[in-house]
Short mmCIF file of C-alpha atoms in Angstrom, two decimals:
data_model
loop_
_atom_site.label_atom_id
_atom_site.label_comp_id
_atom_site.label_asym_id
_atom_site.label_seq_id
_atom_site.Cartn_x
_atom_site.Cartn_y
_atom_site.Cartn_z
CA MET A 1 -0.01 0.01 0.00
CA ILE A 2 1.38 3.40 -0.98
CA GLY A 3 1.25 5.94 1.84
CA PHE A 4 0.48 9.61 1.62
CA ALA A 5 3.19 11.93 0.40
CA ASP A 6 2.86 15.70 0.08
CA GLU A 7 6.39 16.41 -1.08
CA ALA A 8 8.76 14.92 -3.62
CA VAL A 9 12.17 15.97 -4.94
CA ILE A 10 12.83 14.85 -8.52
CA GLU A 11 15.34 15.49 -11.23
CA VAL A 12 13.91 16.02 -14.74
CA ARG A 13 15.83 15.93 -18.05
CA SER A 14 14.60 16.84 -21.52
CA GLY A 15 16.00 14.84 -24.40
CA ASN A 16 19.00 15.78 -26.52
CA GLY A 17 18.43 16.57 -30.14
CA GLY A 18 19.80 14.02 -32.61
CA ASN A 19 22.90 14.79 -34.63
CA GLY A 20 22.73 15.79 -38.27
CA CYS A 21 24.19 13.36 -40.78
CA VAL A 22 27.04 13.81 -43.25
CA ALA A 23 26.22 11.59 -46.26
CA PHE A 24 26.43 11.70 -50.08
CA ARG A 25 24.59 10.03 -52.88
CA ARG A 26 26.51 6.97 -54.01
CA GLU A 27 24.74 5.49 -57.03
CA LYS A 28 25.89 3.71 -60.14
CA TYR A 29 26.78 6.19 -62.88
CA ILE A 30 26.53 9.09 -60.41
CA PRO A 31 30.05 9.17 -58.92
CA LEU A 32 29.72 12.78 -57.74
CA GLY A 33 26.32 12.71 -56.04
CA GLY A 34 25.45 15.62 -53.81
CA PRO A 35 24.95 15.70 -50.06
CA ASN A 36 21.91 13.92 -48.68
CA GLY A 37 22.51 13.75 -44.92
CA GLY A 38 19.23 14.07 -42.97
CA ASP A 39 18.51 16.13 -39.87
CA GLY A 40 18.49 14.80 -36.34
CA GLY A 41 15.21 14.36 -34.50
CA LYS A 42 14.10 16.71 -31.72
CA GLY A 43 14.54 15.60 -28.15
CA GLY A 44 11.53 14.80 -25.96
CA ASP A 45 9.90 17.39 -23.71
CA VAL A 46 9.23 17.11 -19.98
CA ILE A 47 5.47 17.58 -19.48
CA PHE A 48 3.48 17.65 -16.21
CA VAL A 49 -0.17 16.49 -16.45
CA VAL A 50 -2.85 16.74 -13.76
CA LYS A 51 -4.69 13.46 -13.21
CA ARG A 52 -7.85 13.87 -11.21
CA ASN A 53 -7.73 10.27 -9.85
CA LEU A 54 -4.31 10.82 -8.15
CA ARG A 55 -4.30 11.83 -4.50
CA THR A 56 -0.57 11.68 -3.53
CA LEU A 57 2.94 12.24 -4.77
CA ALA A 58 4.04 8.87 -3.43
CA LYS A 59 4.84 7.31 -6.80
CA LEU A 60 7.22 10.15 -7.69
CA ARG A 61 9.22 9.59 -4.50
CA HIS A 62 10.16 6.09 -5.68
CA LYS A 63 11.63 7.32 -8.94
CA HIS A 64 14.01 10.21 -8.53
CA CYS A 65 14.99 10.89 -12.15
CA PHE A 66 12.62 11.38 -15.03
CA LYS A 67 14.15 11.55 -18.53
CA ALA A 68 12.69 12.25 -21.91
CA ARG A 69 14.11 10.33 -24.87
CA ASN A 70 16.84 11.68 -27.09
CA GLY A 71 16.09 12.42 -30.68
CA GLY A 72 17.45 10.00 -33.25
CA ASP A 73 20.42 10.82 -35.50
CA GLY A 74 19.85 11.79 -39.12
CA GLN A 75 20.73 9.29 -41.78
CA GLY A 76 21.61 9.25 -45.48
CA TRP A 77 19.12 9.72 -48.22
CA ASN A 78 17.67 12.67 -46.34
CA ARG A 79 16.16 10.50 -43.68
CA TYR A 80 15.40 12.43 -40.54
CA GLY A 81 16.02 11.01 -37.10
CA ALA A 82 12.92 10.15 -35.07
CA ASP A 83 11.77 12.69 -32.46
CA GLY A 84 12.41 11.65 -28.87
CA GLU A 85 9.43 10.47 -26.78
CA ASP A 86 8.20 13.04 -24.26
CA CYS A 87 8.47 12.34 -20.52
CA VAL A 88 4.94 12.85 -19.11
CA ILE A 89 4.78 13.16 -15.35
CA PRO A 90 1.28 12.73 -13.80
CA VAL A 91 0.59 14.76 -10.70
CA PRO A 92 -2.55 15.18 -8.50
CA PRO A 93 -4.57 18.43 -8.43
CA GLY A 94 -3.15 21.02 -6.04
CA THR A 95 0.47 20.34 -6.90
CA THR A 96 2.94 23.12 -6.88
CA ILE A 97 6.25 22.88 -8.75
CA ARG A 98 9.22 24.77 -7.29
CA ASP A 99 12.85 25.10 -8.20
CA MET A 100 14.76 23.13 -5.59
CA GLU A 101 17.56 25.64 -5.27
CA THR A 102 15.75 29.00 -5.41
CA GLU A 103 12.33 27.88 -4.03
CA GLU A 104 10.79 29.84 -6.88
CA ILE A 105 7.31 28.69 -7.90
CA ILE A 106 7.51 27.46 -11.45
CA TYR A 107 3.92 26.35 -11.87
CA ASP A 108 0.85 25.94 -9.64
CA PHE A 109 -1.86 23.45 -10.49
CA SER A 110 -4.12 24.65 -7.65
CA THR A 111 -6.82 25.87 -10.15
CA ALA A 112 -6.43 23.02 -12.62
CA LYS A 113 -9.64 22.09 -14.38
CA GLY A 114 -9.65 18.63 -15.87
CA GLU A 115 -6.37 17.15 -17.17
CA GLU A 116 -4.40 20.40 -17.45
CA SER A 117 -0.87 20.03 -18.78
CA PHE A 118 2.29 22.12 -18.47
CA THR A 119 5.35 21.71 -20.73
CA PHE A 120 8.26 22.51 -18.46
CA LEU A 121 11.41 21.64 -20.44
CA LYS A 122 11.65 21.62 -24.19
CA GLY A 123 13.81 18.95 -25.83
CA GLY A 124 16.84 20.02 -27.81
CA ASN A 125 16.48 20.67 -31.45
CA GLY A 126 17.93 18.19 -33.92
CA GLY A 127 21.12 19.15 -35.79
CA TRP A 128 21.02 19.91 -39.54
CA GLY A 129 22.38 17.35 -41.91
CA ASN A 130 24.99 18.38 -44.51
CA VAL A 131 22.33 18.85 -47.19
CA HIS A 132 21.64 22.27 -45.61
CA PHE A 133 25.19 23.43 -46.12
CA LYS A 134 25.50 22.94 -49.87
CA SER A 135 26.30 26.13 -51.73
CA SER A 136 27.64 27.23 -55.05
CA THR A 137 31.15 27.30 -53.59
CA ASN A 138 30.84 24.12 -51.57
CA GLN A 139 29.12 21.36 -53.51
CA ALA A 140 30.19 18.58 -51.14
CA PRO A 141 30.01 19.89 -47.55
CA ARG A 142 31.38 17.57 -44.99
CA HIS A 143 29.81 19.28 -42.09
CA ALA A 144 26.61 18.75 -40.09
CA ASN A 145 25.36 20.22 -36.88
CA PRO A 146 25.22 18.30 -33.64
CA GLY A 147 21.91 18.16 -31.84
CA GLN A 148 21.15 20.61 -29.06
CA LYS A 149 21.54 19.36 -25.52
CA GLY A 150 18.46 18.97 -23.38
CA GLU A 151 18.05 20.61 -19.93
CA THR A 152 18.36 19.16 -16.45
CA ARG A 153 16.56 20.65 -13.46
CA LEU A 154 16.09 19.70 -9.84
CA LEU A 155 12.53 20.28 -8.69
CA LYS A 156 10.51 20.14 -5.45
CA LEU A 157 6.92 19.16 -5.81
CA GLU A 158 4.44 20.01 -3.05
CA LEU A 159 0.84 18.89 -2.77
CA SER A 160 -1.91 20.93 -1.11
CA ILE A 161 -5.28 19.28 -0.99
CA MET A 162 -7.99 21.17 -2.74
CA ALA A 163 -11.26 21.24 -0.80
CA ASP A 164 -14.14 23.59 0.06
CA VAL A 165 -14.20 22.56 3.72
CA GLY A 166 -11.43 21.41 6.02
CA LEU A 167 -12.17 19.32 9.10
CA VAL A 168 -10.03 20.28 12.06
CA GLY A 169 -9.81 18.55 15.40
CA PHE A 170 -7.80 16.47 17.80
CA PRO A 171 -7.34 12.77 17.15
CA ASN A 172 -10.46 10.66 17.68
CA ALA A 173 -12.74 13.67 17.64
CA GLY A 174 -14.98 12.09 15.02
CA LYS A 175 -13.76 13.78 11.80
CA SER A 176 -13.52 10.59 9.75
CA SER A 177 -16.97 9.45 10.92
CA LEU A 178 -18.41 12.85 9.89
CA LEU A 179 -16.78 12.50 6.49
CA THR A 180 -18.27 9.05 6.08
CA TYR A 181 -21.68 10.29 7.22
CA PHE A 182 -21.88 13.14 4.74
CA THR A 183 -19.97 11.87 1.71
CA ASN A 184 -18.97 8.88 -0.37
CA ALA A 185 -15.57 8.66 1.31
CA ARG A 186 -14.66 5.56 3.32
CA PRO A 187 -11.72 6.43 5.56
CA LYS A 188 -10.36 4.03 8.16
CA ILE A 189 -12.25 4.44 11.43
CA ALA A 190 -11.24 3.00 14.81
CA PRO A 191 -11.57 4.11 18.46
CA TYR A 192 -7.94 5.05 18.95
CA PRO A 193 -5.92 8.18 18.13
CA PHE A 194 -4.20 8.80 14.81
CA THR A 195 -6.40 6.37 12.85
CA THR A 196 -6.26 8.89 10.06
CA ILE A 197 -2.67 9.32 8.87
CA ILE A 198 -3.42 10.65 5.41
CA PRO A 199 -5.83 13.41 4.39
CA ASN A 200 -9.14 11.97 3.12
CA LEU A 201 -11.43 13.71 0.65
CA GLY A 202 -15.21 13.23 0.31
CA VAL A 203 -17.82 14.70 -1.99
CA LEU A 204 -21.04 16.07 -0.45
CA ARG A 205 -23.60 16.21 -3.29
CA VAL A 206 -25.57 19.49 -3.27
CA ASP A 207 -27.50 19.09 -6.46
CA ASP A 208 -26.96 17.91 -10.04
CA GLU A 209 -24.76 20.94 -10.79
CA SER A 210 -22.57 21.38 -7.74
CA ASP A 211 -20.70 19.43 -5.11
CA ILE A 212 -18.86 20.30 -1.94
CA ILE A 213 -15.45 18.77 -1.33
CA ILE A 214 -14.65 18.00 2.33
CA ALA A 215 -11.15 17.19 3.50
CA ASP A 216 -10.49 15.24 6.70
CA ILE A 217 -7.08 16.54 7.88
CA PRO A 218 -5.19 14.14 10.26
CA GLY A 219 -5.59 14.92 13.89
CA ILE A 220 -3.78 17.91 15.30
CA ILE A 221 -2.25 17.85 18.78
CA GLU A 222 -0.96 20.66 20.93
CA GLY A 223 2.42 21.67 19.53
CA ALA A 224 1.68 20.42 16.01
CA SER A 225 2.67 23.79 14.55
CA GLU A 226 6.11 23.16 16.02
CA GLY A 227 6.38 19.68 14.62
CA LEU A 228 5.00 17.57 17.45
CA GLY A 229 2.90 14.47 16.79
CA LEU A 230 2.22 14.29 13.07
CA GLY A 231 3.66 17.75 13.04
CA ASP A 232 2.78 20.54 10.66
CA THR A 233 3.01 18.17 7.70
CA PHE A 234 -0.73 18.44 7.05
CA LEU A 235 -1.52 21.93 8.28
CA LYS A 236 -0.66 23.37 4.82
CA HIS A 237 -3.67 21.52 3.43
CA ILE A 238 -6.04 23.64 5.49
CA THR A 239 -4.72 26.88 3.88
CA ARG A 240 -6.51 26.25 0.61
CA THR A 241 -9.92 25.39 2.02
CA SER A 242 -12.72 28.00 1.83
CA CYS A 243 -13.91 27.35 5.42
CA LEU A 244 -13.26 25.18 8.40
CA ILE A 245 -15.26 22.80 10.64
CA PHE A 246 -13.92 22.39 14.10
CA MET A 247 -14.78 19.01 15.58
CA ILE A 248 -14.72 18.86 19.45
CA ASP A 249 -15.09 15.61 21.34
CA CYS A 250 -17.40 16.69 24.19
CA SER A 251 -16.89 13.40 26.05
CA ASP A 252 -13.21 14.29 26.52
CA GLU A 253 -12.00 15.80 29.76
CA ASN A 254 -10.29 18.63 27.91
CA ALA A 255 -13.25 19.52 25.78
CA LEU A 256 -13.66 23.01 27.22
CA SER A 257 -10.16 24.03 26.22
CA ALA A 258 -10.02 22.14 22.89
CA TYR A 259 -11.32 24.99 20.76
CA SER A 260 -8.83 27.59 22.00
CA THR A 261 -5.99 25.07 21.71
CA LEU A 262 -6.89 24.25 18.16
CA LYS A 263 -7.10 27.96 17.26
CA ASN A 264 -3.64 28.58 18.81
CA GLU A 265 -2.11 25.82 16.70
CA LEU A 266 -3.62 27.23 13.52
CA GLU A 267 -2.61 30.74 14.37
CA ASN A 268 0.99 29.64 15.09
CA TYR A 269 1.13 28.09 11.67
CA SER A 270 -0.57 30.92 9.77
CA ASP A 271 -2.63 33.96 10.82
CA GLU A 272 -4.68 33.56 7.64
CA LEU A 273 -6.22 30.35 8.92
CA LEU A 274 -8.15 32.08 11.74
CA GLU A 275 -9.61 34.45 9.16
CA LYS A 276 -11.54 31.65 7.50
CA PRO A 277 -15.20 31.30 8.35
CA ARG A 278 -15.87 28.38 10.58
CA ILE A 279 -18.47 26.15 12.13
CA VAL A 280 -17.96 24.34 15.42
CA LEU A 281 -19.48 20.84 15.91
CA CYS A 282 -19.70 19.61 19.45
CA ASN A 283 -19.63 15.85 18.90
CA LYS A 284 -20.53 12.83 21.01
CA ILE A 285 -23.34 14.50 22.92
CA ASP A 286 -24.89 11.05 23.35
CA MET A 287 -22.18 10.40 25.99
CA GLU A 288 -22.89 11.11 29.67
CA GLY A 289 -22.22 14.75 30.58
CA ALA A 290 -21.15 15.67 27.02
CA PHE A 291 -24.20 17.78 26.24
CA ASP A 292 -23.62 20.06 29.28
CA LYS A 293 -20.07 20.59 28.03
CA ALA A 294 -21.43 21.49 24.62
CA LEU A 295 -23.52 24.24 26.27
CA GLU A 296 -20.51 25.65 28.02
CA ILE A 297 -18.47 25.58 24.84
CA GLN A 298 -21.22 27.43 23.01
CA ASP A 299 -21.33 30.14 25.70
CA GLN A 300 -17.55 30.51 25.61
CA ILE A 301 -17.42 30.91 21.87
CA ASN A 302 -20.41 33.26 21.55
CA LYS A 303 -18.86 35.66 24.02
CA GLU A 304 -16.00 36.40 21.60
CA GLU A 305 -17.30 35.15 18.26
CA LYS A 306 -20.96 35.95 17.84
CA GLU A 307 -20.91 34.98 14.19
CA THR A 308 -19.48 31.52 14.74
CA ILE A 309 -22.10 28.77 14.46
CA VAL A 310 -21.97 26.12 17.19
CA ILE A 311 -23.99 22.95 16.78
CA PRO A 312 -24.22 19.94 19.15
CA VAL A 313 -24.20 16.65 17.29
CA SER A 314 -23.79 12.95 17.64
CA VAL A 315 -22.41 11.29 14.54
CA LEU A 316 -23.06 7.96 16.17
CA THR A 317 -26.82 8.45 16.57
CA GLY A 318 -27.40 11.10 13.91
CA ARG A 319 -28.63 13.77 16.38
CA GLY A 320 -28.24 17.22 14.97
CA MET A 321 -26.62 15.99 11.74
CA LYS A 322 -29.31 17.41 9.42
CA ASP A 323 -28.86 20.77 11.03
CA ALA A 324 -25.04 20.49 10.64
CA GLN A 325 -25.39 19.60 6.98
CA LYS A 326 -27.70 22.57 6.30
CA SER A 327 -25.31 24.90 8.05
CA ILE A 328 -22.35 23.72 5.99
CA LEU A 329 -24.29 24.04 2.71
CA THR A 330 -25.36 27.60 3.57
CA LEU A 331 -21.91 28.69 4.47
CA VAL A 332 -20.22 27.23 1.41
CA ASN A 333 -23.00 28.59 -0.86
CA LYS A 334 -22.43 32.01 0.59
CA LEU A 335 -18.65 31.86 0.14
CA GLU A 336 -18.89 30.50 -3.40
CA GLY A 337 -21.59 32.93 -4.48
CA ARG A 338 -24.01 30.13 -5.23
CA ASN A 339 -27.77 30.55 -5.12
CA GLU A 340 -28.57 29.59 -1.61
CA LYS A 341 -31.07 26.72 -1.37
CA THR A 342 -31.01 26.42 2.32
CA GLU A 343 -32.11 28.60 5.20
CA SER A 344 -29.98 31.35 6.51
CA ALA A 345 -27.38 29.99 8.97
CA GLU A 346 -27.84 32.90 11.28
CA GLU A 347 -31.63 32.21 11.52
CA SER A 348 -31.34 28.43 11.84
CA PHE A 349 -28.29 28.12 14.09
CA GLY A 350 -28.15 31.23 16.19
CA SER A 351 -27.81 31.36 19.93
CA SER A 352 -31.54 31.24 20.64
CA PHE A 353 -31.92 28.16 18.43
CA PHE A 354 -29.14 26.40 20.24
CA LYS A 355 -30.51 27.19 23.67
CA SER A 356 -34.00 26.06 22.69
CA MET A 357 -32.55 22.71 21.74
CA ALA A 358 -30.61 22.69 24.96
CA ALA A 359 -33.75 23.05 26.96
CA SER A 360 -35.51 20.13 25.30
CA GLU A 361 -32.54 18.11 24.12
CA ASP A 362 -34.85 17.23 21.23
CA PHE A 363 -32.60 17.05 18.22
CA GLU A 364 -33.76 16.09 14.72
CA GLU A 365 -32.30 12.65 13.99
CA ASP A 366 -31.47 11.31 10.58
CA GLU A 367 -33.32 8.14 9.73
CA GLY A 368 -31.47 5.06 10.79
CA GLN A 369 -28.51 4.68 13.06
CA TYR A 370 -24.95 5.32 12.04
CA PRO A 371 -22.85 2.22 12.85
CA GLY A 372 -19.73 3.82 14.26
CA SER A 373 -17.70 6.86 15.17
CA GLU A 374 -14.06 7.70 14.96
#
């Protein structure tokens, strides 16, 4: 099984052009035939192509050097050398190509639509055969051009996951279960930390014309921005999402401080992350005492962030999940400028709405029971 890889260092080489040929006609009764040396073929190019079905750079890490084919040499009778085969390198959407030495961005596939391609290095041109050097003063040129050399570059490829929504939370908070509940993704789920070790993507179908991509980012721990735990390896993937969903395990003893700790880790990595709109889902309210913690978390957040939506849910039982889905759709529609087909998030999920649910603990349940949680 190939693991997740968000960086790869590779060497790429375009092909050399083929050499031109020095040749002359040698036929019976034509002892002084003219030059007929053919041109060399063009060297192959190095081309990057986005493949929508790729999710990692893992395959590129196992092959460090990618070479295009050299052009063939020219031959007599004006026969041209064959052009060298291009080297086509498939990459997943969201890949950035950098120069390894200067860190300069060469190309960014973050907005790639379909199978976009980028020709990075051109192959060398083929050399001219001696037929090109014939003149009135030189009827039998014994000179041909060598083919042009290809180029060699050392590159660093970086992958940032492209998604509308990024799931943020500590290990075992229920992010993978939420992704499974909403989308067609099937990430590994188990009741122990760090079950998710690669980012998972799922598609939440809105209608026949639009989808919402949700990314489950591997669990963050305190100190992740400084490299602890899984480190900041996956934090970069959150930077390209439109909004964030914070998942808090309300059955955990540190539930009340979880939100502020998560925000600190994101802020330490990049101030821009805290500027993204967010929704907070207080999960596992089916556990004893967890619902009361959800109320306290809601009060804490609303004192400083009145616009942040806080929703108590249980992915295990489905309680509150329809409300959570409506809230996500409304927020993404607003950010993407889509025609909103759901109720206003402020009206449906404001403080008064939350408190009314708190009083009755009567949450709308999805039909059926969800078989497991992360």
